[in-house]
JSON list of C-alpha atoms in Angstrom, two decimals:
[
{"chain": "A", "resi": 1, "resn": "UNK", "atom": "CA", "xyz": [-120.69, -127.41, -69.22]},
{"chain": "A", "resi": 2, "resn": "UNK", "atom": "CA", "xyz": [-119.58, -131.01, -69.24]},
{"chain": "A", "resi": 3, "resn": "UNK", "atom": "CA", "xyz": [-117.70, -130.69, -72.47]},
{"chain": "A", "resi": 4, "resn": "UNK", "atom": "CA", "xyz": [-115.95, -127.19, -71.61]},
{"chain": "A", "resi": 5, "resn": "UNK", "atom": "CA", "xyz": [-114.06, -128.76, -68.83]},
{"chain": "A", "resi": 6, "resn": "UNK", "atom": "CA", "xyz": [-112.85, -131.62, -71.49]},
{"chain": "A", "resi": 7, "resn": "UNK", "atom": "CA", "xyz": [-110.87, -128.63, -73.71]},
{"chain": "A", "resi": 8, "resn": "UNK", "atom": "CA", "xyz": [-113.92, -128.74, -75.94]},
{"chain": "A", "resi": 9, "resn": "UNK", "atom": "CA", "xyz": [-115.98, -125.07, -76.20]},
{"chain": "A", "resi": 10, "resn": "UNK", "atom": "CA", "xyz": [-119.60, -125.43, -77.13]},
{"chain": "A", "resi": 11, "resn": "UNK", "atom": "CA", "xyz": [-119.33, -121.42, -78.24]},
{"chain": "A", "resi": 12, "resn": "UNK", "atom": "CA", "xyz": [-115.82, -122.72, -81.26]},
{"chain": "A", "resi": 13, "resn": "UNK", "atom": "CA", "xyz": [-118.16, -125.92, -81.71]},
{"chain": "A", "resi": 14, "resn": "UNK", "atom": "CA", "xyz": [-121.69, -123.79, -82.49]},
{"chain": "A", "resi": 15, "resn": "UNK", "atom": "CA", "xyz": [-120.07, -121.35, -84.61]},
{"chain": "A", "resi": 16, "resn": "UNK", "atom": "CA", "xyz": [-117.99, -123.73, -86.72]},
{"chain": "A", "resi": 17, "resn": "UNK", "atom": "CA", "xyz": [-120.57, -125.72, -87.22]},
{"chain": "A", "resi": 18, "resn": "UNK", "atom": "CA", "xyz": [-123.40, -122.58, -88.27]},
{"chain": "A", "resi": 19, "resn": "UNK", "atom": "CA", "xyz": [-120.27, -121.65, -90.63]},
{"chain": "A", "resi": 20, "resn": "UNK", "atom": "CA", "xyz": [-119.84, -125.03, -91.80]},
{"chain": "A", "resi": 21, "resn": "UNK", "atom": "CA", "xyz": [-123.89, -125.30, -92.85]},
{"chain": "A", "resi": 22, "resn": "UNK", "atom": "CA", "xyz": [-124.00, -122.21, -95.02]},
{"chain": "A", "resi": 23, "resn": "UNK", "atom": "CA", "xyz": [-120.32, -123.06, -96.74]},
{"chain": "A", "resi": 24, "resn": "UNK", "atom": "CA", "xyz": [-122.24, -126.62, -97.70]},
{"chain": "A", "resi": 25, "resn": "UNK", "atom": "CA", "xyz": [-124.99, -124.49, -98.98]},
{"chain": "A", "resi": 26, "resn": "UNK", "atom": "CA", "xyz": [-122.77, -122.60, -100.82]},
{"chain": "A", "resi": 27, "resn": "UNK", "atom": "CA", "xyz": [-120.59, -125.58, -102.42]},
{"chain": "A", "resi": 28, "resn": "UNK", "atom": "CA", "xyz": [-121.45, -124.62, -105.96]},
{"chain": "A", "resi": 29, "resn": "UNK", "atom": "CA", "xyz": [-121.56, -121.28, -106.19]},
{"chain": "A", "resi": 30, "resn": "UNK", "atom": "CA", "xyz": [-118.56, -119.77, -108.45]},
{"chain": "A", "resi": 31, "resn": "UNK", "atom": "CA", "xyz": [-115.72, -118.71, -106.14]},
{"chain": "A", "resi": 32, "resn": "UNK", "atom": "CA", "xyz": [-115.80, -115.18, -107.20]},
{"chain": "A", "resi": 33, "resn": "UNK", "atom": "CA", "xyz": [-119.74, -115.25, -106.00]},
{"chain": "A", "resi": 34, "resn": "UNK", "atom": "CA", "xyz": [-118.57, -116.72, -102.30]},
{"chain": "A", "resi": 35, "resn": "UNK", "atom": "CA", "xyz": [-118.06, -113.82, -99.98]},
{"chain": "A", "resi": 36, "resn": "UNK", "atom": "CA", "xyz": [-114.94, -114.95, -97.38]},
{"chain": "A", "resi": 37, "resn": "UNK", "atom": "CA", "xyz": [-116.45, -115.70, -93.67]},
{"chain": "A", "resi": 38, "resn": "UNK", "atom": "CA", "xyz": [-113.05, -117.32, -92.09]},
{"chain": "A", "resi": 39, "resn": "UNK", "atom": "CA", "xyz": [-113.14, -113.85, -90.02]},
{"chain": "A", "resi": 40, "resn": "UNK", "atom": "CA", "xyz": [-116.53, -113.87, -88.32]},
{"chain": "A", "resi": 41, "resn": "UNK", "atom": "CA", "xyz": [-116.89, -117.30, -86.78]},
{"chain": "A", "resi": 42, "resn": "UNK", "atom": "CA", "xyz": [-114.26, -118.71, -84.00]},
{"chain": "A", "resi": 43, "resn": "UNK", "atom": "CA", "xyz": [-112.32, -121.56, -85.80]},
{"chain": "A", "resi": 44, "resn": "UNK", "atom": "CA", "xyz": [-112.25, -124.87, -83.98]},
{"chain": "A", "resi": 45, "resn": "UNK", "atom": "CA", "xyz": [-108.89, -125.72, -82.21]},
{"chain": "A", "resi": 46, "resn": "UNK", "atom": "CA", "xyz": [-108.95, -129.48, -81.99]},
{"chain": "A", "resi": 47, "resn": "UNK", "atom": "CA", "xyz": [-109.24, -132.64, -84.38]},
{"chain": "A", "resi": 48, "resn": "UNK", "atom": "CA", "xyz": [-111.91, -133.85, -82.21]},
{"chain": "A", "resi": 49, "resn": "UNK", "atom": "CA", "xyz": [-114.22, -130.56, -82.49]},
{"chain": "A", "resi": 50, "resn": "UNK", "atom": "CA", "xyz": [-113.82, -130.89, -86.38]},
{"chain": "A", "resi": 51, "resn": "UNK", "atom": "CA", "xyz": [-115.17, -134.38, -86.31]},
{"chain": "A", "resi": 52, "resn": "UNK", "atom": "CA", "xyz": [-117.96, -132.91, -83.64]},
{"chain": "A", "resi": 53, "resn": "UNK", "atom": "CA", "xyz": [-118.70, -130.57, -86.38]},
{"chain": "A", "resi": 54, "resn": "UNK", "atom": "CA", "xyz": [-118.32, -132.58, -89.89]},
{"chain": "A", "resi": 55, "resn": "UNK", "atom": "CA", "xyz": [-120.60, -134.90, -88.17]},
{"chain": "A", "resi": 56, "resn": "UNK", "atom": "CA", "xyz": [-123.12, -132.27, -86.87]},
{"chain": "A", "resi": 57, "resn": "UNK", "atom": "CA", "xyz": [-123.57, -130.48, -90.11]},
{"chain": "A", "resi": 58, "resn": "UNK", "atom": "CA", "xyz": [-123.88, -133.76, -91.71]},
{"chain": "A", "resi": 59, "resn": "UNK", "atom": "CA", "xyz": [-127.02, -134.77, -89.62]},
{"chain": "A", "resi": 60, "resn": "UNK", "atom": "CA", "xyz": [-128.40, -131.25, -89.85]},
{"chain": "A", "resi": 61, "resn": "UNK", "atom": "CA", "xyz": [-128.42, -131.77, -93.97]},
{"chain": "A", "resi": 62, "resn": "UNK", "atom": "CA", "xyz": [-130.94, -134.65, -93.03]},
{"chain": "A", "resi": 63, "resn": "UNK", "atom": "CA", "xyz": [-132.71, -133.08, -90.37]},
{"chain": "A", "resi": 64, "resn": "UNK", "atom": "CA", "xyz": [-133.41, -130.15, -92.41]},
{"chain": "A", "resi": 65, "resn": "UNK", "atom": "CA", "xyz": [-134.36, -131.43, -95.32]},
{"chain": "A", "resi": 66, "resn": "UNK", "atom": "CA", "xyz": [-137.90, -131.67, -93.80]},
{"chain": "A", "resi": 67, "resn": "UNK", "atom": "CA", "xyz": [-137.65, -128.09, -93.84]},
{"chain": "A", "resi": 68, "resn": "UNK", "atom": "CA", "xyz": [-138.15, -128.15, -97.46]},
{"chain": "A", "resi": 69, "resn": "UNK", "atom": "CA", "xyz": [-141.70, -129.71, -97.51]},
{"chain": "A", "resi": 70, "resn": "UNK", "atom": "CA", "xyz": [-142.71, -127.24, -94.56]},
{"chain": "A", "resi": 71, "resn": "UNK", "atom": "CA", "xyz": [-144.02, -123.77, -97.11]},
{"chain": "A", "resi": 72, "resn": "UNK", "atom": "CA", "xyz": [-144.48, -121.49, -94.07]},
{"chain": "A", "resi": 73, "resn": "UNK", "atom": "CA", "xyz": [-140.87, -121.88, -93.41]},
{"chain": "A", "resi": 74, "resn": "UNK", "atom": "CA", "xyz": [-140.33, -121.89, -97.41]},
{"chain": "A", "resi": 75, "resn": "UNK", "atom": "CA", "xyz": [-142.24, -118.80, -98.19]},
{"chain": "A", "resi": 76, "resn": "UNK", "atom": "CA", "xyz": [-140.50, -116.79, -94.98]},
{"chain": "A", "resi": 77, "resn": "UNK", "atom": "CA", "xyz": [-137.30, -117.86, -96.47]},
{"chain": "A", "resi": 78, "resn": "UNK", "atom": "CA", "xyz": [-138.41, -116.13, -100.13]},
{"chain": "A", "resi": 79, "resn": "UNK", "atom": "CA", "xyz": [-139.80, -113.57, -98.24]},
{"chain": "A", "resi": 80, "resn": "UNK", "atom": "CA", "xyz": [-136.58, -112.37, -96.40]},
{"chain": "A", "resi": 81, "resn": "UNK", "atom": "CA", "xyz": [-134.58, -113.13, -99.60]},
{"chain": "A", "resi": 82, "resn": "UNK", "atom": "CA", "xyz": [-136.55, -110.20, -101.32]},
{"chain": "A", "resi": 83, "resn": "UNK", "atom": "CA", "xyz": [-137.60, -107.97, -98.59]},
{"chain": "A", "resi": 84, "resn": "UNK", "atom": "CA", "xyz": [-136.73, -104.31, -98.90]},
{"chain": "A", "resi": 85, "resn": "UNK", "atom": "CA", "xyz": [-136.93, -104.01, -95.17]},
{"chain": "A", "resi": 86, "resn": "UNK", "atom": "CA", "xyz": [-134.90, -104.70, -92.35]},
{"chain": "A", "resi": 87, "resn": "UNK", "atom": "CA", "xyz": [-133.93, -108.56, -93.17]},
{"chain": "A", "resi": 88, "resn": "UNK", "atom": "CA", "xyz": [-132.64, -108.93, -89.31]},
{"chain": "A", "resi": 89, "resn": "UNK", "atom": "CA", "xyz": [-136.32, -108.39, -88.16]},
{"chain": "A", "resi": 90, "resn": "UNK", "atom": "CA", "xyz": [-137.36, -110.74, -90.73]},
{"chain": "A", "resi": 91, "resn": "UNK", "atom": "CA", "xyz": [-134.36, -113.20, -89.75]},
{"chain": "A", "resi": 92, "resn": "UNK", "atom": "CA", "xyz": [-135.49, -112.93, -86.06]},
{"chain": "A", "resi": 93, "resn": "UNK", "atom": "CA", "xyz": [-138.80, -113.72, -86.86]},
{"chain": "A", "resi": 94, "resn": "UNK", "atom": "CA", "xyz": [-137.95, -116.83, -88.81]},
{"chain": "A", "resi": 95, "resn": "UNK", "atom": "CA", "xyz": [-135.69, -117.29, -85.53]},
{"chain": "A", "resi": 96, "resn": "UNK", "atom": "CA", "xyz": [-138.37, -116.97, -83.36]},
{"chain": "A", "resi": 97, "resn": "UNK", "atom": "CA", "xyz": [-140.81, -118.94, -85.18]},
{"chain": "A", "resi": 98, "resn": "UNK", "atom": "CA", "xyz": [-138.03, -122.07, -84.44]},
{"chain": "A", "resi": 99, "resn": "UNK", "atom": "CA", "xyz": [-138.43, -121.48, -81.19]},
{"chain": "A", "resi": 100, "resn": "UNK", "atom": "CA", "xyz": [-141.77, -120.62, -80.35]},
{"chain": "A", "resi": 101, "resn": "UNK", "atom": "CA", "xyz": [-142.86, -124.34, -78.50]},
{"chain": "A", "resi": 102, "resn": "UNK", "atom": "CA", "xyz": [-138.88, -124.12, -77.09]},
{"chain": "A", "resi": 103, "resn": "UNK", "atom": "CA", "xyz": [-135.05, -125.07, -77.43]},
{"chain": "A", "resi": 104, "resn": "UNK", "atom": "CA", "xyz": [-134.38, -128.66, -78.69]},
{"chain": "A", "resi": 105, "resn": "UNK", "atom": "CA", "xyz": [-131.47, -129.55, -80.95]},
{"chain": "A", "resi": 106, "resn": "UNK", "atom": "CA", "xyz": [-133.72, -130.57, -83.17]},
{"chain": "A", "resi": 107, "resn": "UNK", "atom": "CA", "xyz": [-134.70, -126.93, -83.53]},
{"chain": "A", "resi": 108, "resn": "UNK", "atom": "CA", "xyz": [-131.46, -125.87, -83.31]},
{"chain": "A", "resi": 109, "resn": "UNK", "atom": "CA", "xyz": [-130.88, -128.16, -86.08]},
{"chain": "A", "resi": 110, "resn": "UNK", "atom": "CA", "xyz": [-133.63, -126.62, -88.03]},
{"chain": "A", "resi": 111, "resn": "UNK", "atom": "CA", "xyz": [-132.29, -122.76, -87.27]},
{"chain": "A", "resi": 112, "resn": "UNK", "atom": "CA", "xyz": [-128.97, -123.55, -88.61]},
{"chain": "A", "resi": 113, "resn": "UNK", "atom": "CA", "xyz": [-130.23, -125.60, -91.83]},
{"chain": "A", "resi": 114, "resn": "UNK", "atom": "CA", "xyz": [-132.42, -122.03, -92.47]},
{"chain": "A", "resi": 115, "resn": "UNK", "atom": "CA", "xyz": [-129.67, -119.62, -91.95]},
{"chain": "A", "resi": 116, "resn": "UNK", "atom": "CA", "xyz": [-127.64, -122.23, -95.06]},
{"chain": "A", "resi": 117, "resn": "UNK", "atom": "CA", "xyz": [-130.66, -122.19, -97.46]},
{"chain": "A", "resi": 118, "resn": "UNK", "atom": "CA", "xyz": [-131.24, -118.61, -96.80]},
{"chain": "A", "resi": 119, "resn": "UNK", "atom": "CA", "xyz": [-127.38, -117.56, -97.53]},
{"chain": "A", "resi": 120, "resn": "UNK", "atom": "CA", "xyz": [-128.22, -119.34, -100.63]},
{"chain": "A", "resi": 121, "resn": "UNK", "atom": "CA", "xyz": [-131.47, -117.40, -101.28]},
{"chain": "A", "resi": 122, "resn": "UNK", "atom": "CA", "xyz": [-129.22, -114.27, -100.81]},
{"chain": "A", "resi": 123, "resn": "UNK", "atom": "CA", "xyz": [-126.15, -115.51, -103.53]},
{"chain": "A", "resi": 124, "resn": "UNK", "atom": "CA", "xyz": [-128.83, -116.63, -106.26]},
{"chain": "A", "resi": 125, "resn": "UNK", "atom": "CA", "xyz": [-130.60, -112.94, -105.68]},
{"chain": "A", "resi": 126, "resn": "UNK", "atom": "CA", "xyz": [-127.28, -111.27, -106.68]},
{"chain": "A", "resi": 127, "resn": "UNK", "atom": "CA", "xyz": [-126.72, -110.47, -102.97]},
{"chain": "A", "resi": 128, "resn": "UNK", "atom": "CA", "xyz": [-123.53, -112.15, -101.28]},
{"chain": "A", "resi": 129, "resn": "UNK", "atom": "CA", "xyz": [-122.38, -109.45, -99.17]},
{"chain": "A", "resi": 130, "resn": "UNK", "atom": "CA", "xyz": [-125.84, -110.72, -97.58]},
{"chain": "A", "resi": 131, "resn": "UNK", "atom": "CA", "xyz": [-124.11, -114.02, -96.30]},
{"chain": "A", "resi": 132, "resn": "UNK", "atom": "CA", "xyz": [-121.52, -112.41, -93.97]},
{"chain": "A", "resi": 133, "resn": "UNK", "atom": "CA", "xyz": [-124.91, -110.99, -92.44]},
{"chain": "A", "resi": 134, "resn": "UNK", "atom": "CA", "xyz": [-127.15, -113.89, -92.32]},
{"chain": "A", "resi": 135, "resn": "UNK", "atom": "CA", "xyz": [-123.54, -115.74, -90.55]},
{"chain": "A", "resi": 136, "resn": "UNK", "atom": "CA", "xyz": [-122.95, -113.08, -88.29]},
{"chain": "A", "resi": 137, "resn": "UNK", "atom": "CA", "xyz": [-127.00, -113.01, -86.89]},
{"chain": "A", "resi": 138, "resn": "UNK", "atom": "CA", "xyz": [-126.81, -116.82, -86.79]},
{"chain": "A", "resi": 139, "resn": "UNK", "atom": "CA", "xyz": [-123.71, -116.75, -84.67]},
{"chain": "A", "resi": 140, "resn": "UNK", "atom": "CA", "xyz": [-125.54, -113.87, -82.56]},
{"chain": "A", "resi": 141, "resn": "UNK", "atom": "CA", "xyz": [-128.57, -116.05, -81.60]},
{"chain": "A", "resi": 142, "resn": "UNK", "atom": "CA", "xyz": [-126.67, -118.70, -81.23]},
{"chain": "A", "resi": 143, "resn": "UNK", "atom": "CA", "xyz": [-125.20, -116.87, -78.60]},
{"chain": "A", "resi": 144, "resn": "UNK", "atom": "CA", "xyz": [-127.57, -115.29, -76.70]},
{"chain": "A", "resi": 145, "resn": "UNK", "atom": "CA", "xyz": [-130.42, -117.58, -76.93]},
{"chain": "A", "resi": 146, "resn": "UNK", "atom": "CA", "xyz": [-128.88, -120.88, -77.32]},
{"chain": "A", "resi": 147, "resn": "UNK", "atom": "CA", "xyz": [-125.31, -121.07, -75.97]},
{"chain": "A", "resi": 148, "resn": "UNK", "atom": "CA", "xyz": [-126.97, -121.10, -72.39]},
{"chain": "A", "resi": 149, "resn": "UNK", "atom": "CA", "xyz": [-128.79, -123.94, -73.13]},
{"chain": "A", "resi": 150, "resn": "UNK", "atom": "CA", "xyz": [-126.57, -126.17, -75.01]},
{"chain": "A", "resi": 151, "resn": "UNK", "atom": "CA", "xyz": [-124.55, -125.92, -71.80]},
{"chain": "A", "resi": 152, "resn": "UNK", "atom": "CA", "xyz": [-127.34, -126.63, -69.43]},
{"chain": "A", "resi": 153, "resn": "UNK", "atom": "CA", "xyz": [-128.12, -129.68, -71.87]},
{"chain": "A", "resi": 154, "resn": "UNK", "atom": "CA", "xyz": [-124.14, -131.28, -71.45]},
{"chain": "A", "resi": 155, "resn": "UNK", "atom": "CA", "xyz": [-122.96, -129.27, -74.28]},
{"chain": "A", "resi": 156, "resn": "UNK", "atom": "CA", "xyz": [-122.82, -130.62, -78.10]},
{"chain": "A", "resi": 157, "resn": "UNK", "atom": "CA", "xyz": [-121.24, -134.25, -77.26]},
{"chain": "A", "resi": 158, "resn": "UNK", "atom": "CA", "xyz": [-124.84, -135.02, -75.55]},
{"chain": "A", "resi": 159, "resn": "UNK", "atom": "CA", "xyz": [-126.74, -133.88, -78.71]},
{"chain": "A", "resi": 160, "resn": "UNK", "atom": "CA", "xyz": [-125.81, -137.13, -81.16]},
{"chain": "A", "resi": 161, "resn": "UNK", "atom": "CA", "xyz": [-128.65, -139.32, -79.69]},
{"chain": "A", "resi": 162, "resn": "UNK", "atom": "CA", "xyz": [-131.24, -137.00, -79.99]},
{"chain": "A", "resi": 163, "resn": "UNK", "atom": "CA", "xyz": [-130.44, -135.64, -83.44]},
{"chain": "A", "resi": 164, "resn": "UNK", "atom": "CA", "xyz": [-129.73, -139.28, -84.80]},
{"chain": "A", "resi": 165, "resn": "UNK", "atom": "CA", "xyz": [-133.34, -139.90, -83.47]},
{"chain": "A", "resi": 166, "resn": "UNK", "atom": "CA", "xyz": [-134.49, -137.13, -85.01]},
{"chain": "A", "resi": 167, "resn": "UNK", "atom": "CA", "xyz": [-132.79, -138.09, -88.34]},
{"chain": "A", "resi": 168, "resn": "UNK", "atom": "CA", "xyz": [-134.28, -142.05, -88.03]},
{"chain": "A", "resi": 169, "resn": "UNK", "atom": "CA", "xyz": [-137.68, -140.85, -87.55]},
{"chain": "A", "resi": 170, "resn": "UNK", "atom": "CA", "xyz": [-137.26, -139.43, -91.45]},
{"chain": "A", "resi": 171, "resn": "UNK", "atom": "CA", "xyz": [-136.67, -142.66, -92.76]},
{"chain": "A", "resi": 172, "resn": "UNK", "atom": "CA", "xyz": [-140.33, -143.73, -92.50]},
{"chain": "A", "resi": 173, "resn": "UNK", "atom": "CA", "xyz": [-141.77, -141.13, -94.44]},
{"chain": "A", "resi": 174, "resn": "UNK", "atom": "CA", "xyz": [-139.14, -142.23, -96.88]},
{"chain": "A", "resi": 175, "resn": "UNK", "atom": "CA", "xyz": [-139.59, -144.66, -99.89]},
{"chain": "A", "resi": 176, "resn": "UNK", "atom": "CA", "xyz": [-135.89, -144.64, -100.70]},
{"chain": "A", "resi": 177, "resn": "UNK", "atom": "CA", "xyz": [-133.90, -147.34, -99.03]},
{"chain": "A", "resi": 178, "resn": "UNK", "atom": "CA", "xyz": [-131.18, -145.78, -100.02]},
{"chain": "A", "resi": 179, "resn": "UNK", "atom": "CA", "xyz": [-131.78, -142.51, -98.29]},
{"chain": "A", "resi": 180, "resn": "UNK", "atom": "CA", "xyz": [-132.41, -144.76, -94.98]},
{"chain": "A", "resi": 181, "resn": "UNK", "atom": "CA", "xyz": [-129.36, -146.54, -95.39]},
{"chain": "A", "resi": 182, "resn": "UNK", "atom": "CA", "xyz": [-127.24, -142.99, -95.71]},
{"chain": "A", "resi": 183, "resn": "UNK", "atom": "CA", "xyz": [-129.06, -142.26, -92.07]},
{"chain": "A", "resi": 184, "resn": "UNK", "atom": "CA", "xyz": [-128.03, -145.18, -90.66]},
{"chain": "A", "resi": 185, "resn": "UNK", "atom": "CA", "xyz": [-124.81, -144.41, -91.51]},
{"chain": "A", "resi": 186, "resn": "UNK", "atom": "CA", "xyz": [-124.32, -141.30, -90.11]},
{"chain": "A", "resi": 187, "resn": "UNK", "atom": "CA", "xyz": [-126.41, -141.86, -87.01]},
{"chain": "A", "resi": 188, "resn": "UNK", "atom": "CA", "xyz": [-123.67, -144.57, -86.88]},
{"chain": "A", "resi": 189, "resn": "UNK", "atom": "CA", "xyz": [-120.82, -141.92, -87.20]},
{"chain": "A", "resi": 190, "resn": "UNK", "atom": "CA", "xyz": [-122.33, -140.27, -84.41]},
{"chain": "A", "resi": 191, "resn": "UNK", "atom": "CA", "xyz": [-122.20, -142.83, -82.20]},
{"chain": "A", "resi": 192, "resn": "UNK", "atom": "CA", "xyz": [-118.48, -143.92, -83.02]},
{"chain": "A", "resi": 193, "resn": "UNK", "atom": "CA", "xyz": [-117.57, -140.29, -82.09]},
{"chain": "A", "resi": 194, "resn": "UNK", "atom": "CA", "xyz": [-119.38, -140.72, -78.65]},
{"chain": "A", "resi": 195, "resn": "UNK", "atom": "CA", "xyz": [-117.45, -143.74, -77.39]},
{"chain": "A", "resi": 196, "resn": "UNK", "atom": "CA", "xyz": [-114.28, -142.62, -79.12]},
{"chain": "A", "resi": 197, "resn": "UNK", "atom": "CA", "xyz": [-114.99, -139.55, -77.07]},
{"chain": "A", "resi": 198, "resn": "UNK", "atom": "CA", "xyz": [-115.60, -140.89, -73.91]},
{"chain": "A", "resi": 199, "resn": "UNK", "atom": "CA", "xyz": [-112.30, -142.97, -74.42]},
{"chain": "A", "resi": 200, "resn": "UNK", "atom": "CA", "xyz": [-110.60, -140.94, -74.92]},
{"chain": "A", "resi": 201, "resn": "UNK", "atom": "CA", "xyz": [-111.51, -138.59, -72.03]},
{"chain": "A", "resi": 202, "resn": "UNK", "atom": "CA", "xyz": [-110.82, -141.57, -70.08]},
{"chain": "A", "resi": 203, "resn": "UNK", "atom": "CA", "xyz": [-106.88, -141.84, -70.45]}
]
């Protein structure tokens, strides 16, 4: 709970940032589509949790990405889009298939980057009041699953290196050298954060 005790809360941080994913998901659909979801997420109280969560959501984009060439996860994603049961089972399920070797943030990366593409699924299948749901399940695991473990890990600040490693590994299945370049970048970002961080807790 290292990051706690520094005025940081993994729970603001984890929310924000599962809030943050979908909204980027959601960019360019019409306003009047967007359903409002300032209400069911805790809102960050600090400049330096924003940055911990611009950057986040920013390496989750590239982490999950991969998602995209995986069709199991693809066709569960269609599948919950148009099933006329109950979508939490088939959200949990998708959850649980995340999980089912463990937690990593990679994963955790992965489970957010779903929940986006799904709220998309859900706007381009004429259902937005859908996104409120798919937000307030994500924020729900998130809490009872991974919360715990995200603490027991050092909280967020100690997931950077591992998801920047996670995001470096892309760029050799990669041709583009642009694409690699963007990576770098951000896996930079994340490191600038870190030792601006631990600065800064220093004074």
């Amino acid at each position: 709970m290292a990051s706690e005790g520094n005025g940081m809360s993994d729970a603001r941080i984890g929310e924000a940032l599962i809030k943050e994913v979908i909204e980027e998901e959601l960019k360019d659909v019409p306003s009047e589509d967007m359903p409002s979801l300032t209400q069911l997420a805790v809102p960050v109280r600090t400049e330096q949790e924003q940055k911990i969560v611009t950057q986040l959501s920013k390496m989750i984009r590239i982490i999950g990405d991969r998602v995209q060439d995986d069709k199991e996860f693809q066709d569960a994603i269609d599948g919950m889009a148009c099933s006329s049961g109950s979508k939490w089972d088939c959200f949990k399920q998708v959850a649980d298939k995340v999980f089912e070797h463990g937690i990593t943030w990679e994963r955790i990366a992965v489970l957010f980057y779903v929940a986006g593409k799904l709220a998309l699924k859900m706007v381009e299948a004429h259902l937005p009041q859908s996104v409120r749901e798919i937000l307030m399940w994500t924020v729900d695991f998130f809490r009872t699953h991974l919360l715990g473990w995200i603490r027991e890990h050092g909280g967020w600040i100690n997931s950077f290196s591992e998801l920047a490693v996670a995001s470096m590994q892309r760029v050799s299945l990669l041709s583009s050298h642009t694409y690699g370049l963007a990576l770098i970048f951000v896996a930079g970002l994340a490191l600038g954060s870190i030792i601006t961080w631990r600065l800064t807790k220093q004074l």
